[in-house]
mmCIF file of C-alpha atoms and ligand atoms in Angstrom:
data_model
loop_
_atom_site.group_PDB
_atom_site.id
_atom_site.type_symbol
_atom_site.label_atom_id
_atom_site.label_comp_id
_atom_site.label_asym_id
_atom_site.label_seq_id
_atom_site.Cartn_x
_atom_site.Cartn_y
_atom_site.Cartn_z
ATOM 1 C CA UNK A 1 22.203 142.396 2.447
ATOM 2 C CA UNK A 2 23.849 141.407 5.725
ATOM 3 C CA UNK A 3 21.879 142.093 8.868
ATOM 4 C CA UNK A 4 23.144 143.590 12.097
ATOM 5 C CA UNK A 5 21.671 142.457 15.403
ATOM 6 C CA UNK A 6 21.354 144.960 18.257
ATOM 7 C CA UNK A 7 18.886 143.099 20.442
ATOM 8 C CA UNK A 8 21.185 141.110 22.734
ATOM 9 C CA UNK A 9 19.044 141.823 25.804
ATOM 10 C CA UNK A 10 16.159 139.922 24.169
ATOM 11 C CA UNK A 11 18.267 136.885 23.402
ATOM 12 C CA UNK A 12 21.709 135.938 22.170
ATOM 13 C CA UNK A 13 22.907 133.380 19.633
ATOM 14 C CA UNK A 14 24.309 130.331 21.414
ATOM 15 C CA UNK A 15 28.093 130.142 21.564
ATOM 16 C CA UNK A 16 29.375 127.663 18.894
ATOM 17 C CA UNK A 17 30.679 125.358 21.631
ATOM 18 C CA UNK A 18 27.239 125.422 23.223
ATOM 19 C CA UNK A 19 25.671 124.324 19.931
ATOM 20 C CA UNK A 20 28.157 121.437 19.754
ATOM 21 C CA UNK A 21 27.550 120.456 23.392
ATOM 22 C CA UNK A 22 23.788 120.417 22.865
ATOM 23 C CA UNK A 23 24.084 118.460 19.603
ATOM 24 C CA UNK A 24 26.341 115.840 21.177
ATOM 25 C CA UNK A 25 24.160 115.501 24.237
ATOM 26 C CA UNK A 26 21.095 114.934 22.045
ATOM 27 C CA UNK A 27 22.946 112.140 20.252
ATOM 28 C CA UNK A 28 24.818 110.587 23.183
ATOM 29 C CA UNK A 29 23.068 111.542 26.407
ATOM 30 C CA UNK A 30 19.386 111.268 25.610
ATOM 31 C CA UNK A 31 18.618 108.823 28.432
ATOM 32 C CA UNK A 32 16.315 109.810 31.279
ATOM 33 C CA UNK A 33 18.487 110.874 34.258
ATOM 34 C CA UNK A 34 15.918 109.408 36.651
ATOM 35 C CA UNK A 35 16.318 105.894 35.168
ATOM 36 C CA UNK A 36 18.348 103.524 37.285
ATOM 37 C CA UNK A 37 20.028 101.679 34.381
ATOM 38 C CA UNK A 38 23.504 102.517 33.199
ATOM 39 C CA UNK A 39 22.328 104.947 30.471
ATOM 40 C CA UNK A 40 20.227 106.826 32.981
ATOM 41 C CA UNK A 41 23.007 106.924 35.523
ATOM 42 C CA UNK A 42 25.392 108.321 32.953
ATOM 43 C CA UNK A 43 22.882 111.088 32.180
ATOM 44 C CA UNK A 44 22.506 111.755 35.914
ATOM 45 C CA UNK A 45 26.284 111.991 36.289
ATOM 46 C CA UNK A 46 26.484 114.524 33.441
ATOM 47 C CA UNK A 47 23.825 116.721 35.057
ATOM 48 C CA UNK A 48 25.546 116.673 38.432
ATOM 49 C CA UNK A 49 28.862 117.477 36.781
ATOM 50 C CA UNK A 50 27.251 120.510 35.101
ATOM 51 C CA UNK A 51 25.668 121.555 38.396
ATOM 52 C CA UNK A 52 29.018 121.409 40.206
ATOM 53 C CA UNK A 53 30.711 123.450 37.519
ATOM 54 C CA UNK A 54 28.062 126.183 37.497
ATOM 55 C CA UNK A 55 27.888 126.245 41.308
ATOM 56 C CA UNK A 56 31.661 126.704 41.528
ATOM 57 C CA UNK A 57 31.407 129.650 39.144
ATOM 58 C CA UNK A 58 28.630 131.259 41.193
ATOM 59 C CA UNK A 59 30.379 130.368 44.480
ATOM 60 C CA UNK A 60 27.347 128.531 45.866
ATOM 61 C CA UNK A 61 26.834 124.913 46.878
ATOM 62 C CA UNK A 62 25.715 122.632 44.007
ATOM 63 C CA UNK A 63 22.682 121.473 45.994
ATOM 64 C CA UNK A 64 21.411 125.056 46.152
ATOM 65 C CA UNK A 65 20.861 125.234 42.376
ATOM 66 C CA UNK A 66 17.650 124.118 40.705
ATOM 67 C CA UNK A 67 17.650 123.708 36.931
ATOM 68 C CA UNK A 68 14.567 125.206 35.288
ATOM 69 C CA UNK A 69 13.462 125.736 31.687
ATOM 70 C CA UNK A 70 13.419 129.545 31.786
ATOM 71 C CA UNK A 71 13.899 132.406 34.194
ATOM 72 C CA UNK A 72 10.172 133.056 33.930
ATOM 73 C CA UNK A 73 9.592 129.561 35.279
ATOM 74 C CA UNK A 74 12.253 130.020 37.976
ATOM 75 C CA UNK A 75 10.621 133.264 39.153
ATOM 76 C CA UNK A 76 7.178 131.665 39.238
ATOM 77 C CA UNK A 77 8.487 128.662 41.198
ATOM 78 C CA UNK A 78 10.314 130.966 43.588
ATOM 79 C CA UNK A 79 7.636 133.572 44.263
ATOM 80 C CA UNK A 80 4.690 131.169 44.286
ATOM 81 C CA UNK A 81 6.703 128.766 46.445
ATOM 82 C CA UNK A 82 7.305 131.470 49.057
ATOM 83 C CA UNK A 83 3.677 132.519 49.048
ATOM 84 C CA UNK A 84 2.212 129.896 51.443
ATOM 85 C CA UNK A 85 4.604 130.910 54.247
ATOM 86 C CA UNK A 86 5.043 134.607 53.510
ATOM 87 C CA UNK A 87 2.249 135.808 51.224
ATOM 88 C CA UNK A 88 0.149 137.404 53.936
ATOM 89 C CA UNK A 89 2.947 139.882 54.644
ATOM 90 C CA UNK A 90 3.918 142.565 52.116
ATOM 91 C CA UNK A 91 6.330 142.180 49.239
ATOM 92 C CA UNK A 92 8.424 145.184 48.183
ATOM 93 C CA UNK A 93 9.238 145.164 44.507
ATOM 94 C CA UNK A 94 11.244 147.297 42.160
ATOM 95 C CA UNK A 95 8.569 148.866 39.907
ATOM 96 C CA UNK A 96 10.590 148.387 36.721
ATOM 97 C CA UNK A 97 10.830 144.652 37.345
ATOM 98 C CA UNK A 98 10.303 142.227 34.468
ATOM 99 C CA UNK A 99 6.755 140.917 34.047
ATOM 100 C CA UNK A 100 8.139 137.450 34.864
ATOM 101 C CA UNK A 101 8.495 138.749 38.456
ATOM 102 C CA UNK A 102 5.432 140.952 38.588
ATOM 103 C CA UNK A 103 2.953 138.322 37.363
ATOM 104 C CA UNK A 104 3.484 135.712 40.137
ATOM 105 C CA UNK A 105 3.325 138.518 42.725
ATOM 106 C CA UNK A 106 -0.357 139.027 41.867
ATOM 107 C CA UNK A 107 -1.197 136.354 44.468
ATOM 108 C CA UNK A 108 0.448 138.401 47.186
ATOM 109 C CA UNK A 109 -1.856 140.261 49.557
ATOM 110 C CA UNK A 110 0.161 143.515 49.563
ATOM 111 C CA UNK A 111 2.805 144.666 47.131
ATOM 112 C CA UNK A 112 4.570 147.962 47.688
ATOM 113 C CA UNK A 113 6.997 149.603 45.308
ATOM 114 C CA UNK A 114 10.621 150.067 46.219
ATOM 115 C CA UNK A 115 12.208 152.196 47.638
ATOM 116 C CA UNK A 116 9.347 151.882 50.142
ATOM 117 C CA UNK A 117 9.971 148.823 52.340
ATOM 118 C CA UNK A 118 7.155 148.153 54.853
ATOM 119 C CA UNK A 119 8.463 147.206 58.274
ATOM 120 C CA UNK A 120 6.739 143.798 58.151
ATOM 121 C CA UNK A 121 8.004 143.131 54.647
ATOM 122 C CA UNK A 122 8.446 139.425 53.794
ATOM 123 C CA UNK A 123 10.265 139.633 50.479
ATOM 124 C CA UNK A 124 12.128 142.189 48.413
ATOM 125 C CA UNK A 125 12.469 141.710 44.664
ATOM 126 C CA UNK A 126 15.130 143.685 42.824
ATOM 127 C CA UNK A 127 16.633 143.094 39.401
ATOM 128 C CA UNK A 128 20.407 143.468 39.223
ATOM 129 C CA UNK A 129 20.156 145.167 35.833
ATOM 130 C CA UNK A 130 17.224 146.437 33.815
ATOM 131 C CA UNK A 131 16.631 144.653 30.531
ATOM 132 C CA UNK A 132 15.269 147.867 29.043
ATOM 133 C CA UNK A 133 17.462 150.704 30.297
ATOM 134 C CA UNK A 134 20.501 148.670 31.338
ATOM 135 C CA UNK A 135 20.581 150.572 34.660
ATOM 136 C CA UNK A 136 22.288 148.585 37.431
ATOM 137 C CA UNK A 137 20.603 148.280 40.805
ATOM 138 C CA UNK A 138 21.692 147.097 44.247
ATOM 139 C CA UNK A 139 19.564 145.641 46.994
ATOM 140 C CA UNK A 140 17.904 148.423 48.967
ATOM 141 C CA UNK A 141 20.054 149.362 51.978
ATOM 142 C CA UNK A 142 19.052 148.811 55.609
ATOM 143 C CA UNK A 143 17.077 145.611 55.070
ATOM 144 C CA UNK A 144 18.621 144.097 58.179
ATOM 145 C CA UNK A 145 16.507 146.358 60.380
ATOM 146 C CA UNK A 146 13.372 145.083 58.616
ATOM 147 C CA UNK A 147 14.550 141.509 59.038
ATOM 148 C CA UNK A 148 15.016 141.897 62.762
ATOM 149 C CA UNK A 149 11.545 143.413 63.194
ATOM 150 C CA UNK A 150 9.630 141.195 60.789
ATOM 151 C CA UNK A 151 11.379 137.844 61.036
ATOM 152 C CA UNK A 152 11.976 136.097 57.758
ATOM 153 C CA UNK A 153 12.829 138.426 54.868
ATOM 154 C CA UNK A 154 13.724 136.868 51.529
ATOM 155 C CA UNK A 155 15.752 139.070 49.208
ATOM 156 C CA UNK A 156 15.334 138.037 45.564
ATOM 157 C CA UNK A 157 17.687 139.100 42.816
ATOM 158 C CA UNK A 158 16.947 138.743 39.097
ATOM 159 C CA UNK A 159 20.381 138.323 37.514
ATOM 160 C CA UNK A 160 19.180 137.520 33.972
ATOM 161 C CA UNK A 161 20.608 140.627 32.333
ATOM 162 C CA UNK A 162 23.586 141.065 34.607
ATOM 163 C CA UNK A 163 25.496 137.833 34.268
ATOM 164 C CA UNK A 164 27.994 137.748 31.460
ATOM 165 C CA UNK A 165 27.902 141.540 31.302
ATOM 166 C CA UNK A 166 28.869 142.736 34.799
ATOM 167 C CA UNK A 167 30.023 140.908 37.958
ATOM 168 C CA UNK A 168 27.218 139.311 39.949
ATOM 169 C CA UNK A 169 27.373 139.076 43.729
ATOM 170 C CA UNK A 170 24.977 136.832 45.627
ATOM 171 C CA UNK A 171 26.177 137.865 49.092
ATOM 172 C CA UNK A 172 23.341 140.383 49.552
ATOM 173 C CA UNK A 173 20.450 138.127 48.531
ATOM 174 C CA UNK A 174 18.770 134.850 49.498
ATOM 175 C CA UNK A 175 17.486 133.673 46.141
ATOM 176 C CA UNK A 176 18.363 134.502 42.558
ATOM 177 C CA UNK A 177 17.440 133.578 38.997
ATOM 178 C CA UNK A 178 19.551 133.325 35.847
ATOM 179 C CA UNK A 179 18.570 132.688 32.254
ATOM 180 C CA UNK A 180 20.691 130.683 29.809
ATOM 181 C CA UNK A 181 19.752 132.343 26.566
ATOM 182 C CA UNK A 182 20.831 135.860 27.552
ATOM 183 C CA UNK A 183 24.509 134.918 27.741
ATOM 184 C CA UNK A 184 25.300 132.624 24.826
ATOM 185 C CA UNK A 185 23.634 129.616 26.408
ATOM 186 C CA UNK A 186 20.736 127.620 25.030
ATOM 187 C CA UNK A 187 17.027 128.280 25.368
ATOM 188 C CA UNK A 188 15.462 125.813 27.808
ATOM 189 C CA UNK A 189 18.014 126.195 30.587
ATOM 190 C CA UNK A 190 17.788 128.562 33.529
ATOM 191 C CA UNK A 191 18.722 128.535 37.190
ATOM 192 C CA UNK A 192 16.999 129.117 40.464
ATOM 193 C CA UNK A 193 19.388 129.584 43.376
ATOM 194 C CA UNK A 194 17.932 129.118 46.865
ATOM 195 C CA UNK A 195 19.860 129.780 50.034
ATOM 196 C CA UNK A 196 19.286 126.774 52.331
ATOM 197 C CA UNK A 197 16.544 127.062 54.920
ATOM 198 C CA UNK A 198 14.180 129.412 53.084
ATOM 199 C CA UNK A 199 10.466 129.004 53.886
ATOM 200 C CA UNK A 200 9.870 127.775 50.353
ATOM 201 C CA UNK A 201 7.727 124.946 49.013
ATOM 202 C CA UNK A 202 7.954 123.352 45.590
ATOM 203 C CA UNK A 203 4.923 123.880 43.375
ATOM 204 C CA UNK A 204 5.874 121.553 40.505
ATOM 205 C CA UNK A 205 5.772 118.129 42.085
ATOM 206 C CA UNK A 206 7.985 115.297 40.934
ATOM 207 C CA UNK A 207 11.142 113.507 42.029
ATOM 208 C CA UNK A 208 13.559 115.568 39.926
ATOM 209 C CA UNK A 209 15.831 118.310 41.244
ATOM 210 C CA UNK A 210 15.484 116.901 44.764
ATOM 211 C CA UNK A 211 11.722 117.282 44.527
ATOM 212 C CA UNK A 212 12.051 121.034 43.964
ATOM 213 C CA UNK A 213 11.142 121.086 40.271
ATOM 214 C CA UNK A 214 9.353 118.113 38.789
ATOM 215 C CA UNK A 215 9.779 117.207 35.133
ATOM 216 C CA UNK A 216 12.410 115.238 33.219
ATOM 217 C CA UNK A 217 15.528 117.363 33.064
ATOM 218 C CA UNK A 218 16.505 118.907 29.722
ATOM 219 C CA UNK A 219 19.964 117.401 29.757
ATOM 220 C CA UNK A 220 21.257 118.901 26.472
ATOM 221 C CA UNK A 221 20.184 122.393 27.565
ATOM 222 C CA UNK A 222 21.718 121.943 31.020
ATOM 223 C CA UNK A 223 25.048 120.791 29.567
ATOM 224 C CA UNK A 224 24.877 123.673 27.085
ATOM 225 C CA UNK A 225 24.373 126.071 29.968
ATOM 226 C CA UNK A 226 27.475 124.734 31.729
ATOM 227 C CA UNK A 227 29.467 125.231 28.515
ATOM 228 C CA UNK A 228 28.220 128.818 28.245
ATOM 229 C CA UNK A 229 29.199 129.474 31.860
ATOM 230 C CA UNK A 230 32.737 128.321 31.012
ATOM 231 C CA UNK A 231 32.915 131.288 28.612
ATOM 232 C CA UNK A 232 31.263 133.789 30.922
ATOM 233 C CA UNK A 233 34.384 135.511 32.246
ATOM 234 C CA UNK A 234 35.627 136.093 28.716
ATOM 235 C CA UNK A 235 32.147 137.266 27.693
ATOM 236 C CA UNK A 236 32.045 139.739 30.561
ATOM 237 C CA UNK A 237 35.414 141.188 29.511
ATOM 238 C CA UNK A 238 34.153 141.564 25.917
ATOM 239 C CA UNK A 239 31.011 143.272 27.176
ATOM 240 C CA UNK A 240 33.032 145.603 29.417
ATOM 241 C CA UNK A 241 34.976 146.736 26.351
ATOM 242 C CA UNK A 242 31.707 147.749 24.679
ATOM 243 C CA UNK A 243 31.161 150.659 27.053
ATOM 244 C CA UNK A 244 33.399 152.954 25.003
ATOM 245 C CA UNK A 245 31.734 151.869 21.734
ATOM 246 C CA UNK A 246 28.317 152.493 23.293
ATOM 247 C CA UNK A 247 29.411 155.877 24.636
ATOM 248 C CA UNK A 248 30.720 156.922 21.209
ATOM 249 C CA UNK A 249 27.368 155.876 19.688
ATOM 250 C CA UNK A 250 25.472 157.953 22.230
ATOM 251 C CA UNK A 251 27.784 160.947 21.743
ATOM 252 C CA UNK A 252 27.186 160.722 17.981
ATOM 253 C CA UNK A 253 23.395 160.459 18.036
ATOM 254 C CA UNK A 254 23.019 163.269 20.576
ATOM 255 C CA UNK A 255 25.323 165.567 18.589
ATOM 256 C CA UNK A 256 22.841 166.191 15.763
ATOM 257 C CA UNK A 257 20.791 168.712 17.677
ATOM 258 C CA UNK A 258 17.612 166.585 17.473
ATOM 259 C CA UNK A 259 15.448 165.900 20.494
ATOM 260 C CA UNK A 260 17.230 162.686 21.467
ATOM 261 C CA UNK A 261 17.801 161.693 25.089
ATOM 262 C CA UNK A 262 19.744 158.753 26.505
ATOM 263 C CA UNK A 263 17.718 157.197 29.319
ATOM 264 C CA UNK A 264 19.807 156.342 32.365
ATOM 265 C CA UNK A 265 22.939 157.961 30.960
ATOM 266 C CA UNK A 266 24.088 159.290 34.330
ATOM 267 C CA UNK A 267 23.619 155.959 36.128
ATOM 268 C CA UNK A 268 25.846 152.900 36.263
ATOM 269 C CA UNK A 269 24.616 150.808 33.332
ATOM 270 C CA UNK A 270 25.203 147.590 31.448
ATOM 271 C CA UNK A 271 28.021 148.327 29.004
ATOM 272 C CA UNK A 272 26.143 146.934 25.991
ATOM 273 C CA UNK A 273 22.849 148.796 26.381
ATOM 274 C CA UNK A 274 21.649 152.127 25.092
ATOM 275 C CA UNK A 275 18.055 153.113 25.764
ATOM 276 C CA UNK A 276 17.193 156.070 23.569
ATOM 277 C CA UNK A 277 14.237 158.420 23.653
ATOM 278 C CA UNK A 278 13.497 159.911 20.220
ATOM 279 C CA UNK A 279 11.110 162.517 21.572
ATOM 280 C CA UNK A 280 8.102 163.176 19.355
ATOM 281 C CA UNK A 281 8.778 160.175 17.110
ATOM 282 C CA UNK A 282 6.943 156.881 16.935
ATOM 283 C CA UNK A 283 9.289 154.227 18.328
ATOM 284 C CA UNK A 284 7.513 151.359 16.588
ATOM 285 C CA UNK A 285 7.681 153.051 13.197
ATOM 286 C CA UNK A 286 11.365 153.763 13.711
ATOM 287 C CA UNK A 287 12.009 150.163 14.768
ATOM 288 C CA UNK A 288 10.286 148.910 11.591
ATOM 289 C CA UNK A 289 12.238 151.357 9.425
ATOM 290 C CA UNK A 290 15.510 150.197 10.986
ATOM 291 C CA UNK A 291 14.468 146.588 10.499
ATOM 292 C CA UNK A 292 13.879 147.246 6.790
ATOM 293 C CA UNK A 293 17.291 148.925 6.655
ATOM 294 C CA UNK A 294 18.923 145.777 8.070
ATOM 295 C CA UNK A 295 19.110 146.498 11.816
ATOM 296 C CA UNK A 296 17.379 144.384 14.461
ATOM 297 C CA UNK A 297 16.549 146.629 17.430
ATOM 298 C CA UNK A 298 13.810 146.631 20.020
ATOM 299 C CA UNK A 299 11.132 149.046 21.170
ATOM 300 C CA UNK A 300 11.701 147.948 24.763
ATOM 301 C CA UNK A 301 11.319 144.624 26.497
ATOM 302 C CA UNK A 302 10.816 141.831 23.951
ATOM 303 C CA UNK A 303 7.770 140.760 25.917
ATOM 304 C CA UNK A 304 6.141 144.081 25.016
ATOM 305 C CA UNK A 305 6.938 143.885 21.345
ATOM 306 C CA UNK A 306 3.815 143.581 19.268
ATOM 307 C CA UNK A 307 1.786 145.240 22.030
ATOM 308 C CA UNK A 308 1.169 148.974 21.753
ATOM 309 C CA UNK A 309 1.311 149.364 25.541
ATOM 310 C CA UNK A 310 4.084 151.710 26.641
ATOM 311 C CA UNK A 311 6.800 150.061 28.692
ATOM 312 C CA UNK A 312 6.190 150.203 32.448
ATOM 313 C CA UNK A 313 9.968 150.251 33.027
ATOM 314 C CA UNK A 314 10.204 153.596 31.222
ATOM 315 C CA UNK A 315 7.034 155.020 32.832
ATOM 316 C CA UNK A 316 8.488 154.130 36.239
ATOM 317 C CA UNK A 317 11.378 156.486 35.589
ATOM 318 C CA UNK A 318 8.893 159.360 35.306
ATOM 319 C CA UNK A 319 8.534 159.553 31.530
ATOM 320 C CA UNK A 320 5.127 160.173 29.921
ATOM 321 C CA UNK A 321 3.298 157.523 27.874
ATOM 322 C CA UNK A 322 4.112 159.480 24.724
ATOM 323 C CA UNK A 323 7.794 159.472 25.617
ATOM 324 C CA UNK A 324 7.677 155.756 26.472
ATOM 325 C CA UNK A 325 6.283 155.099 22.980
ATOM 326 C CA UNK A 326 9.260 156.939 21.491
ATOM 327 C CA UNK A 327 11.945 154.739 23.035
ATOM 328 C CA UNK A 328 14.202 152.284 21.254
ATOM 329 C CA UNK A 329 16.610 149.913 22.971
ATOM 330 C CA UNK A 330 19.908 149.092 21.337
ATOM 331 C CA UNK A 331 21.707 146.183 23.004
ATOM 332 C CA UNK A 332 24.960 144.926 21.543
ATOM 333 C CA UNK A 333 26.292 141.392 21.385
ATOM 334 C CA UNK A 334 29.758 141.019 22.963
ATOM 335 C CA UNK A 335 31.480 140.894 19.571
ATOM 336 C CA UNK A 336 29.821 144.047 18.161
ATOM 337 C CA UNK A 337 32.350 146.058 16.148
ATOM 338 C CA UNK A 338 32.707 149.849 16.209
ATOM 339 C CA UNK A 339 32.064 150.071 12.435
ATOM 340 C CA UNK A 340 28.780 148.153 12.864
ATOM 341 C CA UNK A 341 27.665 150.553 15.576
ATOM 342 C CA UNK A 342 28.684 153.483 13.358
ATOM 343 C CA UNK A 343 26.528 152.009 10.578
ATOM 344 C CA UNK A 344 23.623 151.862 13.030
ATOM 345 C CA UNK A 345 24.122 155.513 13.984
ATOM 346 C CA UNK A 346 24.249 156.507 10.296
ATOM 347 C CA UNK A 347 20.983 154.645 9.646
ATOM 348 C CA UNK A 348 19.326 156.361 12.606
ATOM 349 C CA UNK A 349 20.479 159.719 11.275
ATOM 350 C CA UNK A 350 18.951 158.979 7.857
ATOM 351 C CA UNK A 351 15.666 157.787 9.339
ATOM 352 C CA UNK A 352 15.026 160.448 12.000
HETATM 353 N N1 PLP B 1 14.145 138.751 33.914
HETATM 354 C C1 PLP B 1 14.734 139.632 33.093
HETATM 355 C C2 PLP B 1 15.406 140.842 33.654
HETATM 356 C C3 PLP B 1 14.710 139.425 31.713
HETATM 357 O O1 PLP B 1 15.292 140.313 30.896
HETATM 358 C C4 PLP B 1 14.056 138.281 31.208
HETATM 359 C C5 PLP B 1 13.958 138.059 29.742
HETATM 360 O O2 PLP B 1 13.688 138.996 28.995
HETATM 361 C C6 PLP B 1 13.478 137.375 32.104
HETATM 362 C C7 PLP B 1 13.536 137.645 33.447
HETATM 363 C C8 PLP B 1 12.805 136.126 31.623
HETATM 364 O O3 PLP B 1 13.757 135.233 31.135
HETATM 365 P P1 PLP B 1 13.347 133.922 30.291
HETATM 366 O O4 PLP B 1 13.277 134.353 28.856
HETATM 367 O O5 PLP B 1 14.457 132.931 30.523
HETATM 368 O O6 PLP B 1 12.051 133.436 30.789
#
C-alpha cells in the first residue's frame, strides 16, 4: 500500500538535486576546508561559493552567515553567546516558541512572555511561523522605544518553518536561524545570521566559520543547502498554491457536524499547515490509526512525539490540556495533490 506523508513541518525529503549535490560532494569534495593544500583550498572555495549564493538570496552579507549543523545548534550558539553581555537583563519570548529556543534561555535571569516587553529588555525571541499551528507572527511593535531606553536590544527571529513557505524579511530583526531539512535541504545544514556588531561571543571554539562556530564544516550538507535554496522561490510558489487545497480539506472535515475545530483558522497561517482539534478524542490514538491506514501525520511538534505531555504551543493559545491532547497537525509537502488530501479527509471521517 502506498503511504501518504503529511508531516512536512517535521522534516521534508531532500530535493533530488540536493541528493545529487550531497553525493557528489562526498565523492569529490571530501577534503578538510581548513587544510592549506590544494584539495583543502578547493573545499574552502566551494563553501564560500555556497555562502555567497545563500547570502544573496537572503539579501545579507556572506560574512554574516554562520553554517551550523541544525537550527537547534544555531539557537543555542546564538542565545548562549548573547548571555555573557545581556543575560542579566530580561529576555521577552513568544510562549509558543520551539523548545530549541526555550531551552538555552534557561540560563537567563529573567524571561517574560510576549506580548509583555520589559522596558530594560535585552532580547526578544519570536518565531516567524509556528511549527505546530502554522500561525504567522511579526516582531512585536514599538521595540524601538525599548531600545532607546535599555540600550542594546537583540531581536531574534526563528525562520525555520517560514522559509520556502512564505516570504521572509530580515529587516525587523538582528539575528535569525534557518534549518535545511525543513525546505528540501539536507539534515546537517542550518544557518545562523548575525547582524554585525552584536554583543555576541562564540561558545564553540575553533578556527572555522571565522572563529564563530568551531568544528570541521559539513561540506556536502552545506552545498546541499545551497542547492535547496536555489529551488526556494519555486518551492514557496508551490506552497502558496496549497492554501486552497488546505482550505478545502478544512471545509470538508468541519462539515460533518462533529466537534472538530481548526486552530488558528482566522489568523494568517502557513499555507501547508492545518492544526486540528478533535475535541474529546485521543490525538495519539487517532495518529496511530491514521498511520496504520497509510497516513503519516503528527500529534504536534515532532519533538513532543512519543511524550504524553500536551503541547505547550497549543496550551499557550488558551486550550485545556485535554484539548491539547486531542490535536493533530497535518502539514503538506509542496507537491501534495488534492486527491491525496481528499483521501486523508476520507480516512479521518472513517476513523473519527
Ligand atoms: N525552530 C522551529 C520553529 C522548528 O520547527 C524546528 C524543528 O522542528 C527547530 C527550530 C529546530 O530545527 P532543527 O531540527 O534544525 O534543529
